[in-house]
XYZ file of C-alpha atoms in Angstrom:
623
model
C 13.084 28.939 -20.827
C 10.135 27.445 -22.704
C 10.127 28.753 -26.337
C 6.432 29.610 -26.077
C 7.246 31.873 -23.128
C 9.815 33.716 -25.257
C 7.142 34.362 -27.881
C 4.642 35.587 -25.337
C 7.289 37.740 -23.672
C 8.196 39.452 -26.941
C 4.546 40.029 -27.739
C 3.856 41.464 -24.297
C 6.835 43.824 -24.265
C 6.061 45.179 -27.706
C 2.418 45.760 -26.756
C 3.166 48.094 -23.852
C 3.425 51.130 -26.105
C 0.232 50.237 -28.019
C -3.326 51.188 -27.167
C -5.233 49.380 -24.441
C -7.254 47.363 -26.941
C -4.111 45.940 -28.520
C -2.768 44.820 -25.123
C -5.568 42.460 -24.186
C -4.038 39.580 -22.272
C -5.429 36.683 -20.202
C -4.941 38.130 -16.698
C -6.664 40.422 -14.217
C -7.927 43.679 -15.810
C -6.912 42.308 -19.218
C -3.819 44.461 -19.797
C -0.612 45.426 -17.935
C -1.819 49.022 -17.436
C -5.158 47.787 -16.015
C -7.236 49.825 -18.444
C -9.985 47.229 -17.964
C -11.002 47.287 -21.636
C -12.507 44.403 -23.619
C -13.436 44.144 -27.303
C -16.540 41.992 -26.858
C -19.923 42.431 -28.493
C -22.241 45.212 -27.266
C -25.899 44.257 -27.296
C -28.837 42.931 -25.334
C -29.185 40.193 -22.753
C -29.678 36.869 -24.498
C -30.043 34.588 -21.486
C -27.656 32.288 -19.639
C -25.368 30.245 -21.885
C -24.230 27.925 -19.098
C -23.466 27.604 -15.402
C -20.544 25.662 -13.947
C -20.850 24.488 -10.341
C -17.670 24.771 -8.261
C -17.267 23.205 -4.828
C -17.163 26.544 -2.946
C -17.820 30.276 -3.495
C -16.025 31.687 -6.537
C -14.557 35.070 -5.628
C -11.741 34.696 -8.098
C -12.303 36.751 -11.241
C -12.475 34.468 -14.298
C -9.855 34.663 -17.027
C -10.260 33.186 -20.522
C -7.418 31.973 -22.723
C -7.584 29.792 -25.848
C -11.156 28.688 -25.299
C -10.664 27.796 -21.625
C -11.920 29.693 -18.574
C -9.766 29.634 -15.435
C -11.019 30.456 -11.936
C -10.394 29.454 -8.332
C -12.709 28.828 -5.383
C -12.656 29.510 -1.658
C -11.755 25.905 -0.785
C -8.548 26.012 -2.846
C -9.977 24.176 -5.838
C -8.903 25.608 -9.187
C -10.864 24.957 -12.372
C -10.250 24.938 -16.121
C -13.641 25.043 -17.865
C -14.433 24.826 -21.567
C -15.813 28.179 -22.705
C -17.999 26.577 -25.369
C -20.264 24.618 -23.050
C -19.177 25.055 -19.428
C -17.904 21.482 -19.113
C -14.968 20.738 -16.836
C -11.622 20.360 -18.561
C -9.665 19.715 -15.350
C -9.421 20.804 -11.739
C -6.815 20.672 -9.003
C -6.589 21.791 -5.400
C -3.857 24.204 -4.351
C -4.601 23.727 -0.648
C -5.671 27.277 0.192
C -8.411 29.695 -0.818
C -7.993 31.373 -4.200
C -9.402 34.896 -4.359
C -7.113 36.101 -7.119
C -7.370 35.948 -10.888
C -5.063 33.688 -12.844
C -2.538 34.955 -15.365
C -2.033 32.693 -18.384
C 1.207 32.967 -20.383
C 1.469 30.373 -23.120
C 1.156 27.027 -21.333
C 2.049 28.538 -17.957
C -0.544 29.620 -15.408
C 0.120 31.812 -12.361
C -2.046 32.025 -9.246
C -1.746 33.363 -5.678
C -3.319 31.669 -2.669
C -4.622 32.880 0.693
C -1.674 31.288 2.525
C 0.680 33.626 0.609
C 2.030 31.300 -2.037
C 2.678 32.355 -5.617
C 2.289 29.265 -7.795
C 3.099 28.468 -11.419
C 1.378 25.496 -13.034
C 1.200 23.835 -16.426
C -2.193 24.600 -18.018
C -2.117 21.359 -20.010
C -1.003 18.925 -17.332
C -2.263 21.091 -14.438
C 0.861 20.273 -12.473
C 2.771 22.734 -10.291
C 6.030 23.927 -11.853
C 7.178 26.030 -8.928
C 5.853 27.660 -5.780
C 7.124 30.781 -4.014
C 6.336 31.370 -0.334
C 5.878 35.127 0.092
C 5.835 35.153 3.898
C 3.170 35.617 6.613
C 0.580 38.378 6.477
C 1.552 41.796 7.789
C -0.124 42.656 11.092
C -3.075 45.000 10.982
C -2.351 48.618 11.894
C -5.530 48.896 13.975
C -6.799 45.365 14.489
C -10.437 45.750 13.526
C -9.919 45.874 9.772
C -12.259 43.851 7.607
C -12.880 43.338 3.907
C -9.682 41.387 3.320
C -11.531 39.404 0.674
C -9.257 39.685 -2.337
C -5.597 38.851 -2.749
C -3.260 40.271 -5.353
C -3.174 38.740 -8.822
C -0.123 38.503 -11.050
C 0.621 41.038 -13.774
C 2.963 39.567 -16.379
C 5.171 41.747 -18.567
C 7.729 39.937 -20.654
C 9.421 37.272 -18.548
C 8.508 38.943 -15.250
C 5.438 38.625 -13.051
C 4.636 41.416 -10.595
C 2.501 40.458 -7.610
C 1.626 41.760 -4.147
C 1.679 39.772 -0.911
C 0.051 39.796 2.499
C 3.549 40.309 3.929
C 3.462 43.860 2.569
C 5.955 43.101 -0.162
C 5.660 43.384 -3.920
C 7.602 40.797 -5.886
C 9.088 40.822 -9.360
C 9.436 37.127 -10.208
C 11.074 35.357 -13.135
C 8.200 33.283 -14.515
C 10.469 30.522 -15.850
C 12.238 29.761 -12.568
C 10.021 31.273 -9.868
C 12.989 33.180 -8.433
C 12.450 36.787 -7.269
C 14.290 39.455 -9.244
C 13.548 42.033 -6.561
C 11.170 42.741 -3.702
C 9.788 46.001 -2.347
C 8.533 46.313 1.234
C 5.546 48.406 2.394
C 4.055 48.750 5.873
C 0.757 47.062 5.102
C -0.683 44.108 3.226
C -0.610 44.456 -0.557
C -3.856 43.124 -1.983
C -3.728 45.539 -4.903
C -2.652 43.959 -8.188
C 0.284 45.964 -9.562
C -0.246 47.875 -12.818
C 2.697 48.261 -15.203
C 3.323 50.947 -17.796
C 6.348 52.777 -19.235
C 8.866 50.978 -17.050
C 7.100 51.578 -13.729
C 5.022 49.405 -11.420
C 2.085 51.024 -9.580
C 0.225 49.586 -6.581
C -1.528 50.449 -3.357
C -0.917 49.133 0.148
C -2.954 48.736 3.304
C -0.571 51.281 4.830
C -2.553 53.947 2.954
C 0.078 54.824 0.357
C 0.169 54.423 -3.428
C 3.596 53.518 -4.807
C 5.476 53.702 -8.088
C 8.671 51.666 -8.393
C 11.097 50.940 -11.203
C 10.037 47.804 -13.071
C 13.613 46.558 -13.507
C 15.148 47.373 -10.132
C 12.253 47.765 -7.692
C 13.578 51.143 -6.534
C 10.935 53.631 -5.419
C 10.115 56.395 -7.880
C 7.502 58.081 -5.710
C 5.009 57.484 -2.923
C 1.617 59.179 -2.563
C 0.015 59.626 0.858
C -3.768 59.208 0.766
C -6.042 60.981 3.234
C -6.544 57.650 4.977
C -3.027 57.676 6.434
C -4.061 60.398 8.897
C -7.450 58.870 9.774
C -7.895 56.863 12.976
C -9.939 53.836 11.923
C -10.767 52.996 15.544
C -12.783 56.197 15.788
C -14.925 55.137 12.828
C -15.218 51.475 13.744
C -14.055 50.381 10.307
C -10.965 50.667 8.132
C -10.392 54.125 6.622
C -6.766 53.613 5.649
C -6.188 50.727 3.267
C -5.759 50.972 -0.490
C -7.084 47.719 -1.876
C -8.015 49.031 -5.325
C -5.677 48.115 -8.171
C -4.506 51.209 -10.095
C -5.268 51.891 -13.751
C -2.702 53.874 -15.744
C -2.923 55.862 -18.964
C -0.283 57.948 -20.735
C -0.011 60.551 -17.981
C -2.058 59.545 -14.944
C -2.703 56.861 -12.334
C -6.270 56.271 -11.126
C -6.968 54.450 -7.871
C -9.538 54.309 -5.084
C -9.083 54.110 -1.307
C -10.979 53.120 1.788
C -10.758 56.750 2.865
C -13.595 57.360 0.401
C -11.670 59.121 -2.373
C -10.914 58.356 -5.998
C -7.464 59.743 -6.830
C -5.884 60.837 -10.083
C -2.093 61.100 -9.754
C 0.624 62.261 -12.127
C 2.240 59.026 -13.279
C 5.735 60.595 -13.367
C 5.749 62.505 -10.092
C 2.934 61.027 -7.987
C 1.429 64.453 -7.388
C -2.331 64.635 -7.138
C -4.129 65.977 -10.199
C -7.635 65.675 -8.724
C -9.721 63.591 -6.361
C -13.400 62.701 -6.133
C -15.202 62.310 -2.816
C -17.415 59.242 -2.205
C -18.208 60.627 1.247
C -16.447 58.018 3.441
C -17.617 55.051 1.331
C -14.883 52.603 0.383
C -13.648 52.279 -3.174
C -12.315 48.720 -3.313
C -12.896 48.093 -6.995
C -10.324 48.850 -9.645
C -11.098 51.644 -12.133
C -11.259 51.281 -15.905
C -10.073 53.964 -18.340
C -11.215 54.488 -21.928
C -11.371 57.514 -24.234
C -10.700 60.078 -21.526
C -13.127 58.657 -18.972
C -12.676 56.716 -15.739
C -15.263 54.152 -14.628
C -15.408 53.232 -10.954
C -17.700 51.467 -8.482
C -18.570 52.633 -4.973
C -18.996 50.335 -1.996
C -21.738 51.544 0.365
C -22.383 54.481 -1.952
C -24.017 51.881 -4.182
C -23.327 53.363 -7.584
C -21.126 53.113 -10.663
C -19.859 56.364 -12.116
C -18.095 57.846 -15.121
C -15.563 60.588 -14.356
C -13.756 62.901 -16.740
C -10.149 61.685 -16.708
C -8.710 65.218 -16.903
C -10.933 67.056 -14.449
C -12.470 64.401 -12.210
C -15.917 65.801 -12.889
C -18.691 63.214 -12.794
C -20.425 62.754 -16.150
C -22.985 60.170 -15.065
C -23.880 57.982 -12.118
C -25.846 54.737 -12.221
C -27.313 53.432 -8.961
C -26.973 49.765 -7.986
C -28.862 47.812 -5.333
C -26.012 46.978 -2.958
C -22.313 47.514 -2.289
C -20.171 47.009 -5.371
C -16.592 45.744 -5.124
C -16.584 44.348 -8.647
C -14.069 46.010 -10.963
C -15.911 47.248 -14.073
C -15.219 45.599 -17.429
C -15.640 48.119 -20.249
C -16.301 47.558 -23.937
C -16.863 50.142 -26.652
C -20.451 50.731 -25.569
C -21.009 48.955 -22.235
C -19.818 48.943 -18.618
C -20.286 45.574 -16.838
C -20.318 45.112 -13.075
C -22.001 43.037 -10.329
C -23.090 44.032 -6.810
C -23.499 42.186 -3.510
C -27.171 41.472 -4.143
C -26.034 39.395 -7.097
C -27.409 41.877 -9.622
C -25.279 41.901 -12.761
C -25.424 45.182 -14.705
C -24.765 46.082 -18.320
C -24.691 49.891 -18.398
C -24.677 52.090 -21.480
C -21.263 53.755 -21.508
C -22.636 56.816 -23.278
C -25.267 57.857 -20.747
C -25.099 55.578 -17.694
C -28.500 53.994 -18.294
C -28.904 50.284 -17.640
C -29.028 48.318 -20.889
C -29.968 45.145 -19.058
C -29.511 43.369 -15.765
C -29.878 39.859 -14.376
C -30.361 38.757 -10.773
C -27.961 35.963 -9.855
C -29.018 33.765 -6.898
C -26.611 35.287 -4.380
C -23.803 37.812 -3.934
C -20.820 38.178 -6.238
C -17.359 39.516 -5.354
C -15.927 38.550 -8.720
C -15.150 40.883 -11.624
C -16.522 40.224 -15.129
C -14.608 38.882 -18.096
C -15.901 39.620 -21.615
C -15.187 37.206 -24.456
C -16.814 37.679 -27.874
C -20.559 37.403 -27.250
C -20.400 36.285 -23.630
C -19.703 37.758 -20.213
C -18.416 35.554 -17.380
C -18.747 36.096 -13.629
C -18.175 34.083 -10.442
C -20.722 33.885 -7.640
C -20.930 32.941 -3.947
C -23.240 30.020 -4.760
C -20.184 28.395 -6.325
C -21.466 29.106 -9.802
C -19.496 30.455 -12.717
C -22.006 31.999 -15.106
C -21.716 32.609 -18.832
C -24.189 35.272 -19.986
C -25.135 35.746 -23.629
C -24.816 39.141 -25.278
C -26.856 39.307 -28.481
C -27.421 41.908 -31.201
C -30.608 43.915 -30.827
C -32.932 43.838 -27.833
C -32.994 41.905 -24.589
C -34.612 38.558 -23.895
C -38.328 39.287 -23.466
C -39.345 37.770 -20.118
C -42.938 37.510 -18.898
C -44.817 35.565 -16.220
C -48.433 34.579 -16.730
C -50.992 35.140 -13.957
C -54.696 35.821 -14.178
C -56.981 35.693 -11.135
C -59.861 34.390 -13.255
C -57.811 31.268 -14.007
C -56.707 30.703 -10.439
C -59.667 28.462 -9.464
C -58.637 26.117 -12.284
C -55.037 25.859 -11.105
C -53.730 23.041 -8.947
C -53.295 24.339 -5.363
C -54.091 27.881 -6.467
C -50.964 28.467 -8.505
C -47.739 30.024 -7.225
C -48.166 33.729 -6.329
C -44.763 33.717 -4.653
C -43.095 32.688 -7.904
C -45.071 35.364 -9.749
C -43.883 38.076 -7.350
C -40.307 36.785 -7.348
C -40.094 36.925 -11.130
C -41.743 40.346 -11.209
C -39.002 41.571 -8.897
C -36.431 40.099 -11.262
C -37.530 41.965 -14.366
C -40.415 39.833 -15.636
C -43.624 41.514 -16.799
C -46.792 40.000 -15.326
C -49.407 39.280 -18.020
C -53.078 38.394 -17.687
C -55.150 36.510 -20.285
C -55.365 39.422 -22.685
C -51.715 40.364 -22.268
C -50.588 36.786 -22.827
C -52.477 36.513 -26.117
C -51.058 39.840 -27.289
C -47.508 38.838 -26.289
C -47.670 35.495 -28.086
C -49.205 37.045 -31.177
C -46.405 39.607 -31.382
C -43.705 36.979 -30.886
C -45.182 34.860 -33.682
C -44.694 37.892 -35.923
C -41.252 39.108 -34.836
C -39.789 35.811 -33.525
C -37.858 37.762 -30.889
C -36.156 35.694 -28.205
C -38.670 35.314 -25.398
C -39.943 33.177 -22.531
C -43.291 32.805 -20.764
C -43.256 31.337 -17.257
C -46.628 29.993 -16.140
C -47.019 30.657 -12.417
C -50.441 29.090 -12.726
C -50.924 25.708 -14.434
C -53.916 26.655 -16.527
C -53.940 27.849 -20.128
C -56.617 30.452 -20.952
C -59.027 29.734 -23.777
C -57.904 32.778 -25.764
C -54.558 31.064 -26.521
C -55.772 27.452 -26.731
C -58.766 26.267 -28.764
C -60.028 22.844 -29.760
C -57.667 22.613 -32.717
C -54.636 22.223 -30.451
C -52.051 21.929 -33.221
C -53.111 25.270 -34.722
C -53.747 27.180 -31.515
C -51.944 30.422 -30.675
C -50.113 28.690 -27.806
C -48.686 26.132 -30.218
C -47.930 28.694 -32.936
C -45.903 30.615 -30.383
C -43.825 27.518 -29.669
C -43.495 26.742 -33.381
C -42.100 30.265 -33.883
C -39.178 29.660 -31.535
C -40.964 30.653 -28.339
C -40.341 29.203 -24.904
C -42.750 28.199 -22.144
C -41.653 27.142 -18.652
C -44.394 25.159 -16.946
C -44.896 23.957 -13.372
C -47.775 21.779 -12.152
C -50.157 19.457 -13.968
C -49.264 18.664 -17.588
C -51.262 21.067 -19.797
C -54.675 19.821 -20.963
C -54.219 16.598 -18.931
C -56.817 17.072 -16.195
C -59.085 20.003 -17.077
C -60.938 21.725 -14.248
C -64.355 23.325 -14.416
C -64.820 27.036 -13.767
C -64.933 26.423 -10.007
C -61.811 24.291 -10.008
C -63.507 20.923 -9.666
C -61.832 17.867 -11.143
C -63.442 14.500 -11.763
C -61.329 11.375 -12.151
C -63.409 10.521 -15.168
C -62.295 13.804 -16.695
C -58.663 12.819 -17.231
C -57.666 13.577 -20.808
C -54.531 11.568 -21.457
C -54.521 12.627 -25.084
C -54.608 16.364 -24.233
C -50.841 16.931 -23.867
C -50.217 14.881 -27.004
C -52.679 16.916 -29.065
C -51.147 20.171 -27.872
C -47.468 19.268 -27.637
C -47.008 15.832 -29.133
C -46.016 14.463 -25.701
C -47.567 11.183 -24.555
C -48.792 10.648 -20.977
C -50.250 7.198 -21.545
C -48.663 5.841 -18.348
C -49.096 8.936 -16.188
C -50.590 8.364 -12.727
C -51.147 10.333 -9.513
C -48.442 8.711 -7.411
C -45.571 10.943 -6.344
C -42.415 9.034 -7.139
C -38.910 10.094 -6.329
C -37.065 11.368 -9.355
C -33.539 12.476 -10.090
C -32.264 15.055 -12.564
C -30.374 13.789 -15.576
C -27.115 15.388 -16.670
C -29.167 17.587 -18.978
C -31.399 18.498 -16.027
C -28.390 19.572 -14.016
C -27.306 21.816 -16.890
C -30.801 23.287 -16.877
C -30.442 24.234 -13.216
C -32.226 21.395 -11.433
C -30.647 20.513 -8.105
C -29.180 17.098 -7.381
C -31.552 16.239 -4.538
C -34.512 13.919 -5.093
C -37.539 15.559 -6.678
C -41.010 14.279 -5.881
C -43.018 14.142 -9.059
C -46.162 12.812 -10.674
C -47.864 12.460 -14.052
C -44.667 11.584 -15.883
C -44.429 11.633 -19.668
C -43.284 8.838 -21.933
C -39.565 9.575 -22.282
C -39.515 8.613 -25.968
C -42.013 11.370 -26.812
C -39.996 14.327 -25.460
C -36.928 16.030 -26.887
C -34.839 16.073 -23.701
C -35.416 14.340 -20.369
C -34.492 16.614 -17.454
C -35.521 14.217 -14.661
C -36.748 10.611 -14.492
C -38.794 8.849 -11.849
C -38.369 5.336 -10.517
C -40.421 3.912 -13.388
C -38.360 5.623 -16.056
C -40.984 8.245 -16.918
C -39.884 11.795 -17.740
C -41.019 13.928 -14.800
C -39.233 17.050 -16.012
C -38.685 17.413 -19.719
C -38.385 19.594 -22.832
C -40.260 19.399 -26.098
C -38.663 21.461 -28.836
C -40.466 22.771 -31.909
C -37.716 23.658 -34.341
C -36.217 26.618 -32.514
C -32.607 26.722 -31.248
C -31.632 24.900 -28.099
C -33.113 26.584 -25.058
C -36.518 27.064 -26.688
C -39.682 24.963 -26.607
C -41.956 23.720 -23.836
C -40.190 23.031 -20.519
C -41.956 21.178 -17.741
C -40.125 21.490 -14.422
C -41.885 20.784 -11.153
C -44.899 18.615 -10.515
C -48.334 19.320 -9.115
C -48.028 17.462 -5.822
C -44.736 18.745 -4.413
C -44.498 21.818 -2.158
C -42.268 23.771 -4.521
C -44.604 26.695 -5.121
C -43.437 28.772 -2.155
C -39.869 27.481 -2.006
C -37.471 30.279 -2.908
C -34.757 27.774 -3.819
C -37.051 26.428 -6.518
C -37.832 29.912 -7.784
C -34.214 30.432 -8.823
C -34.274 27.079 -10.604
C -37.368 28.210 -12.502
C -35.670 31.490 -13.387
C -32.514 29.732 -14.518
C -34.454 27.326 -16.733
C -36.406 30.252 -18.172
C -33.240 32.182 -19.047
C -31.104 29.231 -20.116
C -30.283 29.656 -23.808
C -27.118 27.683 -24.653
C -27.498 28.257 -28.404
C -26.571 31.730 -29.646
C -26.381 32.521 -33.339
C -23.730 35.206 -33.651
C -21.224 35.042 -36.539
C -17.796 33.976 -35.331
C -18.968 33.297 -31.790
C -19.479 30.221 -29.657
C -22.719 28.715 -30.879
C -24.106 26.065 -28.600
C -23.660 23.646 -25.752
C -24.536 19.965 -26.043
C -28.130 19.123 -25.100
């Protein structure tokens, strides 16, 4: 056996009697007992640190070990990504969809695949060490079951990995050789990830039972019959029997949810029910977390996250979400993290159930969060793996500028669709007066902030003739951020009625305001392509039509270039950390304004802050 595995094994065995926080390991739910506890920073939303694009939806829950994030995708591709900047370390294809979380033990990684293989690979060479075929999927009891989205992940304790299979079996596997030590057969698929504590292995099965077996021998200790066993799913038109949730275990109890609509608390020694909580037929597919005498659980169609008293089952608080939630909550000292099927990621105050902050991802997420220092990681159906910043103090202050009095001066009337989209995603809409007040306050407090201009006109109350000393510029000089779409600012001023004369072009305007030269800018819409930096900033890889390009040498970062080499999308920084400054994205002459796909790119660029200044944490990504 590899010496590093011996060390990890000894560490893991000794940690089983310690508290949940001392057991934190790189695998699903972060500890053998599935407490679901992380020791990351509690704070406000500080923007998106980075996004990694996989080749297919990422329903695998990310796992972080030694500065590397591991996650699989629906096309069988498996990724190792650098936590610092989201760059690819390596990838390999295991030939079948991966909807499980990896377990990392020293230099050994463990993953299960949709075609019922349990695979060990070298995390340095990303080569397969061994592969165990766990047999074909067990037949459905009814035939109309759905929601078979997740597969069981490995739980490693010492030299043994415990994992469920579609065949209905649970395996105890020697991680050095890949040989089974024992198997246990149920009468339904086992998608639940086994929890391990005090010499017993706990798991649920699609046969409707929750099991406890001896960790060394695989012999059954007890079996609990959920209410779903006696329900006829065909009468409901959907599955009411399966237990897909992975149990969480504390010193005396096992907590697990079922598709019968109940959360169960069972005596860990006998399997007898201590209490249950009714979700009124709504599935509980997520896995509970347990901390300080409270259980945190998500409801499917009930659309809420709740905190239950671990002794009594009484609900202490409930926080509504926008859609079904199968994400297993990740809990820190002060925060509960989860994501729903609308792609809304929630950070909920553990004390009172109120939302600390939330971010709208572009599409649904079936992944569960991972917390690491000052970042939270989540997979998404757009193929993205997102790293979200958690910062001390308040949230990123997000506003979108729109004033009807300025609309006649805007090219093509501005982008009301973008305005409304951002408003629905937590941005405050500001008019002329509100914009001036917001910028003035940010100059004073230098709080992390962004202003998205949904209209390409700057009001006179933030820009005066002395461009370098104007409020707009002082805001940028103070570490502010502006995301701009349309004509370059001050380049082609319009009169009050929106008229523009060719003789009125002011090529020096953007340079006076921002120090960015447009000496070669012309009307023609050239094709342009994002640079590598542009891709990191969320621009898509398809050709962008653009105009009025800037001299590339006068900007801080080129996000896209046209055929002549001009910067059509770009950033000009003013001394603040990376992610701040003036960001020009889309041009005046392309039909982006009512394109929802572009709206997400605008939002991403607005919330992209790769540099985070937190002591002892990851600081920045390359520009």
